[in-house]
């Protein structure tokens, strides 16, 4: 009976998928890769197309192999990592929420702390990040209070900001201090534009990236928030939340919807060597679906 229920559930999900611009491969099905996690987040794709993601409450980073389809533990005691992204050197950059740091993790699992404070005070709790083609990094720093923190509240930042870290790792500064609670973030592959979700304001903003990491021309891209986000080569933005994955074009028009049978869909990225497998982290499970379009990261 349980198997029949699951088949009926996925059949219903398939019927609800909306694809107005033929973004999804013909006859592609949403497939559950693995379940049994506490809360999945932070998918980051390696050069080979494998995906590393976090099981945040269990304080570990998992690795899913595109070629074998198997999932294994990559790193225990992972600093309660949340959002992640690979840099050009193949290091996994992680928002290590335990001590409000940014880590660089090599392929052996050895970590280097890149950022642990700003002007002598801890960050609130780095949540997600994006690295431009030239190596600059943008980091969202909302304040979601954790029961494992023991710090003095006075030691944290005076607001929930968006930060910039230069490619040489020498300059670290806020580049937008007028956000309520920034979260998901992604940029265009040409390094010219940045999208930042602010669920606290129920908005997603678009910026122009200008000289020395500064941002200009902030405008509202969508009147909705998002947890994690990704982008395809056409410039369509994939957003997440309680309604699965929704897809919007450059004009902010909704052109697709992939419902996910979980309470919350946290994040999404493109996987595989061809970057045509959409990999989705959602509550206690991770999913995939084949696409016609390819991602850029």
PDB file of C-alpha atoms in Angstrom:
ATOM      1  CA  UNK A   1       0.000   0.000   0.000  1.00  0.00           C
ATOM      2  CA  UNK A   2       2.862   2.381   0.797  1.00  0.00           C
ATOM      3  CA  UNK A   3       4.426   1.768  -2.629  1.00  0.00           C
ATOM      4  CA  UNK A   4       1.108   2.392  -4.350  1.00  0.00           C
ATOM      5  CA  UNK A   5       0.692   5.631  -2.367  1.00  0.00           C
ATOM      6  CA  UNK A   6       4.162   6.849  -3.370  1.00  0.00           C
ATOM      7  CA  UNK A   7       3.539   6.013  -7.027  1.00  0.00           C
ATOM      8  CA  UNK A   8       0.238   7.876  -6.912  1.00  0.00           C
ATOM      9  CA  UNK A   9       1.913  10.863  -5.244  1.00  0.00           C
ATOM     10  CA  UNK A  10       4.659  11.100  -7.872  1.00  0.00           C
ATOM     11  CA  UNK A  11       2.132  10.560 -10.652  1.00  0.00           C
ATOM     12  CA  UNK A  12       0.164  13.491  -9.322  1.00  0.00           C
ATOM     13  CA  UNK A  13       3.317  15.607  -9.128  1.00  0.00           C
ATOM     14  CA  UNK A  14       4.166  14.797 -12.762  1.00  0.00           C
ATOM     15  CA  UNK A  15       0.706  15.931 -13.811  1.00  0.00           C
ATOM     16  CA  UNK A  16       1.180  19.249 -11.982  1.00  0.00           C
ATOM     17  CA  UNK A  17       4.497  20.176 -13.590  1.00  0.00           C
ATOM     18  CA  UNK A  18       4.209  23.352 -15.674  1.00  0.00           C
ATOM     19  CA  UNK A  19       6.685  23.927 -18.520  1.00  0.00           C
ATOM     20  CA  UNK A  20       5.662  26.809 -20.775  1.00  0.00           C
ATOM     21  CA  UNK A  21       8.965  27.171 -22.637  1.00  0.00           C
ATOM     22  CA  UNK A  22      10.081  23.551 -23.108  1.00  0.00           C
ATOM     23  CA  UNK A  23      12.784  23.768 -20.470  1.00  0.00           C
ATOM     24  CA  UNK A  24      12.317  20.193 -19.227  1.00  0.00           C
ATOM     25  CA  UNK A  25      13.433  17.174 -21.258  1.00  0.00           C
ATOM     26  CA  UNK A  26      10.559  15.373 -22.969  1.00  0.00           C
ATOM     27  CA  UNK A  27       9.059  12.639 -20.777  1.00  0.00           C
ATOM     28  CA  UNK A  28      11.466  13.506 -17.942  1.00  0.00           C
ATOM     29  CA  UNK A  29      10.261  12.512 -14.489  1.00  0.00           C
ATOM     30  CA  UNK A  30      10.978  13.967 -11.092  1.00  0.00           C
ATOM     31  CA  UNK A  31      13.011  11.318  -9.259  1.00  0.00           C
ATOM     32  CA  UNK A  32      13.797  11.038  -5.576  1.00  0.00           C
ATOM     33  CA  UNK A  33      17.507  10.349  -5.164  1.00  0.00           C
ATOM     34  CA  UNK A  34      17.565   9.675  -1.443  1.00  0.00           C
ATOM     35  CA  UNK A  35      15.661  10.528   1.740  1.00  0.00           C
ATOM     36  CA  UNK A  36      16.170  10.172   5.460  1.00  0.00           C
ATOM     37  CA  UNK A  37      17.999  13.455   6.031  1.00  0.00           C
ATOM     38  CA  UNK A  38      17.059  16.083   8.620  1.00  0.00           C
ATOM     39  CA  UNK A  39      17.144  19.153   6.350  1.00  0.00           C
ATOM     40  CA  UNK A  40      19.017  19.394   3.047  1.00  0.00           C
ATOM     41  CA  UNK A  41      20.552  22.618   1.759  1.00  0.00           C
ATOM     42  CA  UNK A  42      23.434  24.235  -0.084  1.00  0.00           C
ATOM     43  CA  UNK A  43      23.889  22.156  -3.274  1.00  0.00           C
ATOM     44  CA  UNK A  44      27.138  22.960  -5.074  1.00  0.00           C
ATOM     45  CA  UNK A  45      28.258  21.288  -8.296  1.00  0.00           C
ATOM     46  CA  UNK A  46      31.857  20.191  -8.851  1.00  0.00           C
ATOM     47  CA  UNK A  47      33.757  20.314 -12.136  1.00  0.00           C
ATOM     48  CA  UNK A  48      32.811  16.689 -12.797  1.00  0.00           C
ATOM     49  CA  UNK A  49      29.131  17.385 -12.216  1.00  0.00           C
ATOM     50  CA  UNK A  50      28.810  15.747  -8.791  1.00  0.00           C
ATOM     51  CA  UNK A  51      26.779  17.609  -6.178  1.00  0.00           C
ATOM     52  CA  UNK A  52      27.840  18.353  -2.612  1.00  0.00           C
ATOM     53  CA  UNK A  53      25.007  19.332  -0.288  1.00  0.00           C
ATOM     54  CA  UNK A  54      24.466  19.819   3.422  1.00  0.00           C
ATOM     55  CA  UNK A  55      22.413  17.878   5.927  1.00  0.00           C
ATOM     56  CA  UNK A  56      22.531  20.924   8.149  1.00  0.00           C
ATOM     57  CA  UNK A  57      21.002  19.729  11.462  1.00  0.00           C
ATOM     58  CA  UNK A  58      23.214  16.622  11.332  1.00  0.00           C
ATOM     59  CA  UNK A  59      26.270  18.831  10.770  1.00  0.00           C
ATOM     60  CA  UNK A  60      27.573  17.051   7.692  1.00  0.00           C
ATOM     61  CA  UNK A  61      28.238  17.592   4.010  1.00  0.00           C
ATOM     62  CA  UNK A  62      27.079  14.888   1.619  1.00  0.00           C
ATOM     63  CA  UNK A  63      28.322  14.033  -1.872  1.00  0.00           C
ATOM     64  CA  UNK A  64      26.103  12.705  -4.654  1.00  0.00           C
ATOM     65  CA  UNK A  65      27.925  11.134  -7.591  1.00  0.00           C
ATOM     66  CA  UNK A  66      26.320  11.857 -10.942  1.00  0.00           C
ATOM     67  CA  UNK A  67      27.931   8.795 -12.537  1.00  0.00           C
ATOM     68  CA  UNK A  68      27.149   6.175  -9.889  1.00  0.00           C
ATOM     69  CA  UNK A  69      23.999   7.739  -8.453  1.00  0.00           C
ATOM     70  CA  UNK A  70      25.296   7.015  -4.956  1.00  0.00           C
ATOM     71  CA  UNK A  71      25.289   9.372  -1.990  1.00  0.00           C
ATOM     72  CA  UNK A  72      27.965   9.330   0.704  1.00  0.00           C
ATOM     73  CA  UNK A  73      29.215  11.460   3.581  1.00  0.00           C
ATOM     74  CA  UNK A  74      31.981  13.839   2.455  1.00  0.00           C
ATOM     75  CA  UNK A  75      32.579  15.660   5.743  1.00  0.00           C
ATOM     76  CA  UNK A  76      31.408  15.233   9.326  1.00  0.00           C
ATOM     77  CA  UNK A  77      31.639  18.123  11.822  1.00  0.00           C
ATOM     78  CA  UNK A  78      31.024  20.449   8.903  1.00  0.00           C
ATOM     79  CA  UNK A  79      30.509  23.664  10.888  1.00  0.00           C
ATOM     80  CA  UNK A  80      26.731  23.428  10.417  1.00  0.00           C
ATOM     81  CA  UNK A  81      27.372  24.457   6.827  1.00  0.00           C
ATOM     82  CA  UNK A  82      24.499  25.923   4.849  1.00  0.00           C
ATOM     83  CA  UNK A  83      24.999  27.492   1.410  1.00  0.00           C
ATOM     84  CA  UNK A  84      28.040  26.375  -0.624  1.00  0.00           C
ATOM     85  CA  UNK A  85      29.770  27.061  -3.938  1.00  0.00           C
ATOM     86  CA  UNK A  86      32.894  25.723  -5.679  1.00  0.00           C
ATOM     87  CA  UNK A  87      35.653  28.164  -6.563  1.00  0.00           C
ATOM     88  CA  UNK A  88      37.815  27.867  -9.682  1.00  0.00           C
ATOM     89  CA  UNK A  89      40.510  25.977  -7.790  1.00  0.00           C
ATOM     90  CA  UNK A  90      38.063  23.233  -6.870  1.00  0.00           C
ATOM     91  CA  UNK A  91      37.713  24.246  -3.252  1.00  0.00           C
ATOM     92  CA  UNK A  92      34.263  24.002  -1.706  1.00  0.00           C
ATOM     93  CA  UNK A  93      33.405  27.359  -0.125  1.00  0.00           C
ATOM     94  CA  UNK A  94      30.880  26.954   2.698  1.00  0.00           C
ATOM     95  CA  UNK A  95      28.806  29.218   4.916  1.00  0.00           C
ATOM     96  CA  UNK A  96      29.777  27.580   8.225  1.00  0.00           C
ATOM     97  CA  UNK A  97      26.923  28.636  10.475  1.00  0.00           C
ATOM     98  CA  UNK A  98      28.245  27.075  13.707  1.00  0.00           C
ATOM     99  CA  UNK A  99      30.727  29.886  14.359  1.00  0.00           C
ATOM    100  CA  UNK A 100      29.489  32.299  11.697  1.00  0.00           C
ATOM    101  CA  UNK A 101      32.438  31.764   9.388  1.00  0.00           C
ATOM    102  CA  UNK A 102      33.228  31.230   5.713  1.00  0.00           C
ATOM    103  CA  UNK A 103      35.266  28.087   5.087  1.00  0.00           C
ATOM    104  CA  UNK A 104      37.297  26.853   2.150  1.00  0.00           C
ATOM    105  CA  UNK A 105      37.344  23.041   2.043  1.00  0.00           C
ATOM    106  CA  UNK A 106      39.743  21.119  -0.204  1.00  0.00           C
ATOM    107  CA  UNK A 107      39.007  17.771  -1.857  1.00  0.00           C
ATOM    108  CA  UNK A 108      40.411  15.927   1.169  1.00  0.00           C
ATOM    109  CA  UNK A 109      38.049  17.730   3.539  1.00  0.00           C
ATOM    110  CA  UNK A 110      40.683  20.020   5.058  1.00  0.00           C
ATOM    111  CA  UNK A 111      39.280  23.429   5.944  1.00  0.00           C
ATOM    112  CA  UNK A 112      40.688  26.953   5.928  1.00  0.00           C
ATOM    113  CA  UNK A 113      38.774  29.817   7.551  1.00  0.00           C
ATOM    114  CA  UNK A 114      38.442  32.671   5.065  1.00  0.00           C
ATOM    115  CA  UNK A 115      36.202  34.998   7.091  1.00  0.00           C
ATOM    116  CA  UNK A 116      35.288  34.922  10.787  1.00  0.00           C
ATOM    117  CA  UNK A 117      34.329  38.510  11.565  1.00  0.00           C
ATOM    118  CA  UNK A 118      33.768  42.009  10.234  1.00  0.00           C
ATOM    119  CA  UNK A 119      35.211  45.010  12.101  1.00  0.00           C
ATOM    120  CA  UNK A 120      35.897  42.847  15.131  1.00  0.00           C
ATOM    121  CA  UNK A 121      32.394  41.386  15.410  1.00  0.00           C
ATOM    122  CA  UNK A 122      31.058  38.012  14.346  1.00  0.00           C
ATOM    123  CA  UNK A 123      28.826  37.775  11.332  1.00  0.00           C
ATOM    124  CA  UNK A 124      25.174  37.023  12.081  1.00  0.00           C
ATOM    125  CA  UNK A 125      25.143  33.647  10.342  1.00  0.00           C
ATOM    126  CA  UNK A 126      26.359  33.446   6.730  1.00  0.00           C
ATOM    127  CA  UNK A 127      23.614  31.757   4.741  1.00  0.00           C
ATOM    128  CA  UNK A 128      24.431  31.583   1.046  1.00  0.00           C
ATOM    129  CA  UNK A 129      27.052  32.773  -1.424  1.00  0.00           C
ATOM    130  CA  UNK A 130      27.874  33.274  -5.070  1.00  0.00           C
ATOM    131  CA  UNK A 131      31.298  33.425  -6.713  1.00  0.00           C
ATOM    132  CA  UNK A 132      31.706  35.415  -9.927  1.00  0.00           C
ATOM    133  CA  UNK A 133      33.685  34.114 -12.934  1.00  0.00           C
ATOM    134  CA  UNK A 134      36.616  36.273 -11.807  1.00  0.00           C
ATOM    135  CA  UNK A 135      36.605  34.957  -8.242  1.00  0.00           C
ATOM    136  CA  UNK A 136      34.814  37.696  -6.302  1.00  0.00           C
ATOM    137  CA  UNK A 137      32.387  36.443  -3.674  1.00  0.00           C
ATOM    138  CA  UNK A 138      29.016  37.769  -2.491  1.00  0.00           C
ATOM    139  CA  UNK A 139      27.645  36.494   0.815  1.00  0.00           C
ATOM    140  CA  UNK A 140      24.240  36.914   2.469  1.00  0.00           C
ATOM    141  CA  UNK A 141      24.291  37.266   6.249  1.00  0.00           C
ATOM    142  CA  UNK A 142      20.801  37.046   7.800  1.00  0.00           C
ATOM    143  CA  UNK A 143      20.108  36.436  11.477  1.00  0.00           C
ATOM    144  CA  UNK A 144      18.316  33.146  12.072  1.00  0.00           C
ATOM    145  CA  UNK A 145      18.957  32.498  15.758  1.00  0.00           C
ATOM    146  CA  UNK A 146      20.327  29.013  16.414  1.00  0.00           C
ATOM    147  CA  UNK A 147      19.942  27.094  19.665  1.00  0.00           C
ATOM    148  CA  UNK A 148      23.587  25.981  19.421  1.00  0.00           C
ATOM    149  CA  UNK A 149      24.942  29.537  19.602  1.00  0.00           C
ATOM    150  CA  UNK A 150      26.351  30.664  22.948  1.00  0.00           C
ATOM    151  CA  UNK A 151      27.699  34.063  21.923  1.00  0.00           C
ATOM    152  CA  UNK A 152      26.869  37.459  23.343  1.00  0.00           C
ATOM    153  CA  UNK A 153      24.260  39.150  21.086  1.00  0.00           C
ATOM    154  CA  UNK A 154      26.349  42.322  21.229  1.00  0.00           C
ATOM    155  CA  UNK A 155      29.126  40.521  19.366  1.00  0.00           C
ATOM    156  CA  UNK A 156      27.185  40.290  16.103  1.00  0.00           C
ATOM    157  CA  UNK A 157      26.553  42.775  13.305  1.00  0.00           C
ATOM    158  CA  UNK A 158      24.179  45.748  13.511  1.00  0.00           C
ATOM    159  CA  UNK A 159      22.051  44.556  10.598  1.00  0.00           C
ATOM    160  CA  UNK A 160      21.455  41.794   8.087  1.00  0.00           C
ATOM    161  CA  UNK A 161      23.607  42.691   5.124  1.00  0.00           C
ATOM    162  CA  UNK A 162      25.013  41.537   1.807  1.00  0.00           C
ATOM    163  CA  UNK A 163      28.833  41.315   1.798  1.00  0.00           C
ATOM    164  CA  UNK A 164      31.579  41.300  -0.821  1.00  0.00           C
ATOM    165  CA  UNK A 165      34.901  39.452  -0.609  1.00  0.00           C
ATOM    166  CA  UNK A 166      37.512  40.267  -3.235  1.00  0.00           C
ATOM    167  CA  UNK A 167      39.180  37.581  -5.325  1.00  0.00           C
ATOM    168  CA  UNK A 168      42.481  38.063  -3.486  1.00  0.00           C
ATOM    169  CA  UNK A 169      40.569  37.723  -0.170  1.00  0.00           C
ATOM    170  CA  UNK A 170      41.965  41.038   1.113  1.00  0.00           C
ATOM    171  CA  UNK A 171      38.855  43.226   0.909  1.00  0.00           C
ATOM    172  CA  UNK A 172      35.701  42.301   2.822  1.00  0.00           C
ATOM    173  CA  UNK A 173      32.861  44.795   3.118  1.00  0.00           C
ATOM    174  CA  UNK A 174      29.072  45.199   3.080  1.00  0.00           C
ATOM    175  CA  UNK A 175      27.698  46.214  -0.319  1.00  0.00           C
ATOM    176  CA  UNK A 176      24.011  46.469   0.606  1.00  0.00           C
ATOM    177  CA  UNK A 177      22.996  47.415   4.156  1.00  0.00           C
ATOM    178  CA  UNK A 178      19.360  48.054   3.259  1.00  0.00           C
ATOM    179  CA  UNK A 179      17.999  44.522   3.325  1.00  0.00           C
ATOM    180  CA  UNK A 180      15.621  42.970   5.844  1.00  0.00           C
ATOM    181  CA  UNK A 181      16.745  39.322   5.823  1.00  0.00           C
ATOM    182  CA  UNK A 182      18.799  38.357   2.734  1.00  0.00           C
ATOM    183  CA  UNK A 183      19.021  34.692   1.842  1.00  0.00           C
ATOM    184  CA  UNK A 184      19.371  33.040  -1.609  1.00  0.00           C
ATOM    185  CA  UNK A 185      21.779  34.476  -4.139  1.00  0.00           C
ATOM    186  CA  UNK A 186      22.938  33.822  -7.703  1.00  0.00           C
ATOM    187  CA  UNK A 187      24.649  35.782 -10.457  1.00  0.00           C
ATOM    188  CA  UNK A 188      24.752  35.724 -14.227  1.00  0.00           C
ATOM    189  CA  UNK A 189      27.589  33.774 -15.905  1.00  0.00           C
ATOM    190  CA  UNK A 190      29.012  36.938 -17.456  1.00  0.00           C
ATOM    191  CA  UNK A 191      29.482  38.432 -13.994  1.00  0.00           C
ATOM    192  CA  UNK A 192      27.394  41.502 -14.814  1.00  0.00           C
ATOM    193  CA  UNK A 193      24.291  40.969 -12.678  1.00  0.00           C
ATOM    194  CA  UNK A 194      23.458  39.644  -9.233  1.00  0.00           C
ATOM    195  CA  UNK A 195      20.126  38.398  -7.882  1.00  0.00           C
ATOM    196  CA  UNK A 196      19.525  38.423  -4.127  1.00  0.00           C
ATOM    197  CA  UNK A 197      16.467  37.104  -2.355  1.00  0.00           C
ATOM    198  CA  UNK A 198      15.173  39.021   0.673  1.00  0.00           C
ATOM    199  CA  UNK A 199      12.394  36.891   2.198  1.00  0.00           C
ATOM    200  CA  UNK A 200      12.131  39.410   5.015  1.00  0.00           C
ATOM    201  CA  UNK A 201      10.869  41.953   2.495  1.00  0.00           C
ATOM    202  CA  UNK A 202       9.196  39.319   0.279  1.00  0.00           C
ATOM    203  CA  UNK A 203      11.306  40.432  -2.688  1.00  0.00           C
ATOM    204  CA  UNK A 204      14.084  39.328  -5.015  1.00  0.00           C
ATOM    205  CA  UNK A 205      16.379  42.138  -6.136  1.00  0.00           C
ATOM    206  CA  UNK A 206      18.517  42.453  -9.241  1.00  0.00           C
ATOM    207  CA  UNK A 207      21.759  44.471  -9.226  1.00  0.00           C
ATOM    208  CA  UNK A 208      24.395  45.537 -11.709  1.00  0.00           C
ATOM    209  CA  UNK A 209      27.881  44.478 -10.632  1.00  0.00           C
ATOM    210  CA  UNK A 210      30.290  47.342 -11.215  1.00  0.00           C
ATOM    211  CA  UNK A 211      33.948  48.086 -10.560  1.00  0.00           C
ATOM    212  CA  UNK A 212      35.662  46.769  -7.414  1.00  0.00           C
ATOM    213  CA  UNK A 213      32.704  44.635  -6.375  1.00  0.00           C
ATOM    214  CA  UNK A 214      30.257  47.458  -5.806  1.00  0.00           C
ATOM    215  CA  UNK A 215      26.624  47.120  -6.842  1.00  0.00           C
ATOM    216  CA  UNK A 216      24.344  49.630  -8.549  1.00  0.00           C
ATOM    217  CA  UNK A 217      20.845  49.986 -10.005  1.00  0.00           C
ATOM    218  CA  UNK A 218      19.080  47.800  -7.469  1.00  0.00           C
ATOM    219  CA  UNK A 219      15.608  46.977  -8.742  1.00  0.00           C
ATOM    220  CA  UNK A 220      12.843  44.599  -7.771  1.00  0.00           C
ATOM    221  CA  UNK A 221      12.992  41.501  -9.939  1.00  0.00           C
ATOM    222  CA  UNK A 222      10.160  39.628  -8.192  1.00  0.00           C
ATOM    223  CA  UNK A 223       7.627  40.439  -5.503  1.00  0.00           C
ATOM    224  CA  UNK A 224       8.356  37.223  -3.623  1.00  0.00           C
ATOM    225  CA  UNK A 225      11.117  35.738  -1.530  1.00  0.00           C
ATOM    226  CA  UNK A 226      13.125  32.606  -2.148  1.00  0.00           C
ATOM    227  CA  UNK A 227      15.399  30.316  -0.193  1.00  0.00           C
ATOM    228  CA  UNK A 228      18.092  29.143  -2.611  1.00  0.00           C
ATOM    229  CA  UNK A 229      18.241  30.065  -6.314  1.00  0.00           C
ATOM    230  CA  UNK A 230      19.986  29.109  -9.520  1.00  0.00           C
ATOM    231  CA  UNK A 231      20.071  30.266 -13.141  1.00  0.00           C
ATOM    232  CA  UNK A 232      20.182  28.615 -16.574  1.00  0.00           C
ATOM    233  CA  UNK A 233      22.053  29.718 -19.708  1.00  0.00           C
ATOM    234  CA  UNK A 234      18.997  31.608 -20.969  1.00  0.00           C
ATOM    235  CA  UNK A 235      18.948  33.743 -17.845  1.00  0.00           C
ATOM    236  CA  UNK A 236      15.879  32.103 -16.314  1.00  0.00           C
ATOM    237  CA  UNK A 237      15.874  32.175 -12.502  1.00  0.00           C
ATOM    238  CA  UNK A 238      14.852  29.116 -10.470  1.00  0.00           C
ATOM    239  CA  UNK A 239      13.429  29.976  -7.049  1.00  0.00           C
ATOM    240  CA  UNK A 240      12.439  27.799  -4.102  1.00  0.00           C
ATOM    241  CA  UNK A 241      10.202  27.704  -1.052  1.00  0.00           C
ATOM    242  CA  UNK A 242       7.014  26.016   0.092  1.00  0.00           C
ATOM    243  CA  UNK A 243       5.735  25.697  -3.482  1.00  0.00           C
ATOM    244  CA  UNK A 244       8.632  23.644  -4.887  1.00  0.00           C
ATOM    245  CA  UNK A 245      10.695  25.133  -7.712  1.00  0.00           C
ATOM    246  CA  UNK A 246       9.303  27.978  -9.795  1.00  0.00           C
ATOM    247  CA  UNK A 247      10.999  29.328 -12.906  1.00  0.00           C
ATOM    248  CA  UNK A 248      10.923  32.950 -14.084  1.00  0.00           C
ATOM    249  CA  UNK A 249      12.331  34.512 -17.239  1.00  0.00           C
ATOM    250  CA  UNK A 250      14.281  37.767 -17.541  1.00  0.00           C
ATOM    251  CA  UNK A 251      10.999  39.703 -17.684  1.00  0.00           C
ATOM    252  CA  UNK A 252       9.942  38.254 -14.289  1.00  0.00           C
ATOM    253  CA  UNK A 253       7.243  36.122 -15.916  1.00  0.00           C
ATOM    254  CA  UNK A 254       6.537  32.707 -14.430  1.00  0.00           C
ATOM    255  CA  UNK A 255       7.297  30.119 -17.107  1.00  0.00           C
ATOM    256  CA  UNK A 256       7.581  26.895 -15.124  1.00  0.00           C
ATOM    257  CA  UNK A 257       6.731  25.090 -11.909  1.00  0.00           C
ATOM    258  CA  UNK A 258       8.102  21.824 -10.532  1.00  0.00           C
ATOM    259  CA  UNK A 259       6.116  20.812  -7.419  1.00  0.00           C
ATOM    260  CA  UNK A 260       8.125  18.836  -4.864  1.00  0.00           C
ATOM    261  CA  UNK A 261       6.430  16.407  -2.431  1.00  0.00           C
ATOM    262  CA  UNK A 262       8.095  17.903   0.668  1.00  0.00           C
ATOM    263  CA  UNK A 263       7.181  20.582   3.206  1.00  0.00           C
ATOM    264  CA  UNK A 264       9.928  22.910   1.998  1.00  0.00           C
ATOM    265  CA  UNK A 265      12.192  23.181  -1.021  1.00  0.00           C
ATOM    266  CA  UNK A 266      15.406  24.839   0.106  1.00  0.00           C
ATOM    267  CA  UNK A 267      17.755  25.037  -2.848  1.00  0.00           C
ATOM    268  CA  UNK A 268      18.539  23.986  -6.398  1.00  0.00           C
ATOM    269  CA  UNK A 269      21.451  23.695  -8.826  1.00  0.00           C
ATOM    270  CA  UNK A 270      22.341  22.182 -12.209  1.00  0.00           C
ATOM    271  CA  UNK A 271      24.372  18.964 -12.058  1.00  0.00           C
ATOM    272  CA  UNK A 272      26.146  16.521 -14.342  1.00  0.00           C
ATOM    273  CA  UNK A 273      28.993  17.203 -16.780  1.00  0.00           C
ATOM    274  CA  UNK A 274      26.472  18.736 -19.193  1.00  0.00           C
ATOM    275  CA  UNK A 275      24.753  20.694 -16.372  1.00  0.00           C
ATOM    276  CA  UNK A 276      21.337  19.467 -17.548  1.00  0.00           C
ATOM    277  CA  UNK A 277      20.230  17.647 -14.412  1.00  0.00           C
ATOM    278  CA  UNK A 278      18.328  19.889 -12.035  1.00  0.00           C
ATOM    279  CA  UNK A 279      19.280  18.820  -8.497  1.00  0.00           C
ATOM    280  CA  UNK A 280      16.878  19.860  -5.749  1.00  0.00           C
ATOM    281  CA  UNK A 281      17.324  19.854  -1.959  1.00  0.00           C
ATOM    282  CA  UNK A 282      13.992  19.658  -0.159  1.00  0.00           C
ATOM    283  CA  UNK A 283      13.464  19.072   3.550  1.00  0.00           C
ATOM    284  CA  UNK A 284      14.390  15.443   4.248  1.00  0.00           C
ATOM    285  CA  UNK A 285      15.176  14.388   0.662  1.00  0.00           C
ATOM    286  CA  UNK A 286      16.986  15.286  -2.545  1.00  0.00           C
ATOM    287  CA  UNK A 287      15.518  15.041  -6.055  1.00  0.00           C
ATOM    288  CA  UNK A 288      16.515  15.374  -9.699  1.00  0.00           C
ATOM    289  CA  UNK A 289      14.890  15.963 -13.071  1.00  0.00           C
ATOM    290  CA  UNK A 290      16.443  16.148 -16.544  1.00  0.00           C
ATOM    291  CA  UNK A 291      16.289  19.443 -18.399  1.00  0.00           C
ATOM    292  CA  UNK A 292      16.662  20.614 -21.997  1.00  0.00           C
ATOM    293  CA  UNK A 293      18.375  23.783 -20.856  1.00  0.00           C
ATOM    294  CA  UNK A 294      21.684  23.701 -19.051  1.00  0.00           C
ATOM    295  CA  UNK A 295      22.909  25.593 -16.034  1.00  0.00           C
ATOM    296  CA  UNK A 296      25.997  27.721 -15.836  1.00  0.00           C
ATOM    297  CA  UNK A 297      27.483  26.537 -12.501  1.00  0.00           C
TER     298      UNK A 297
END
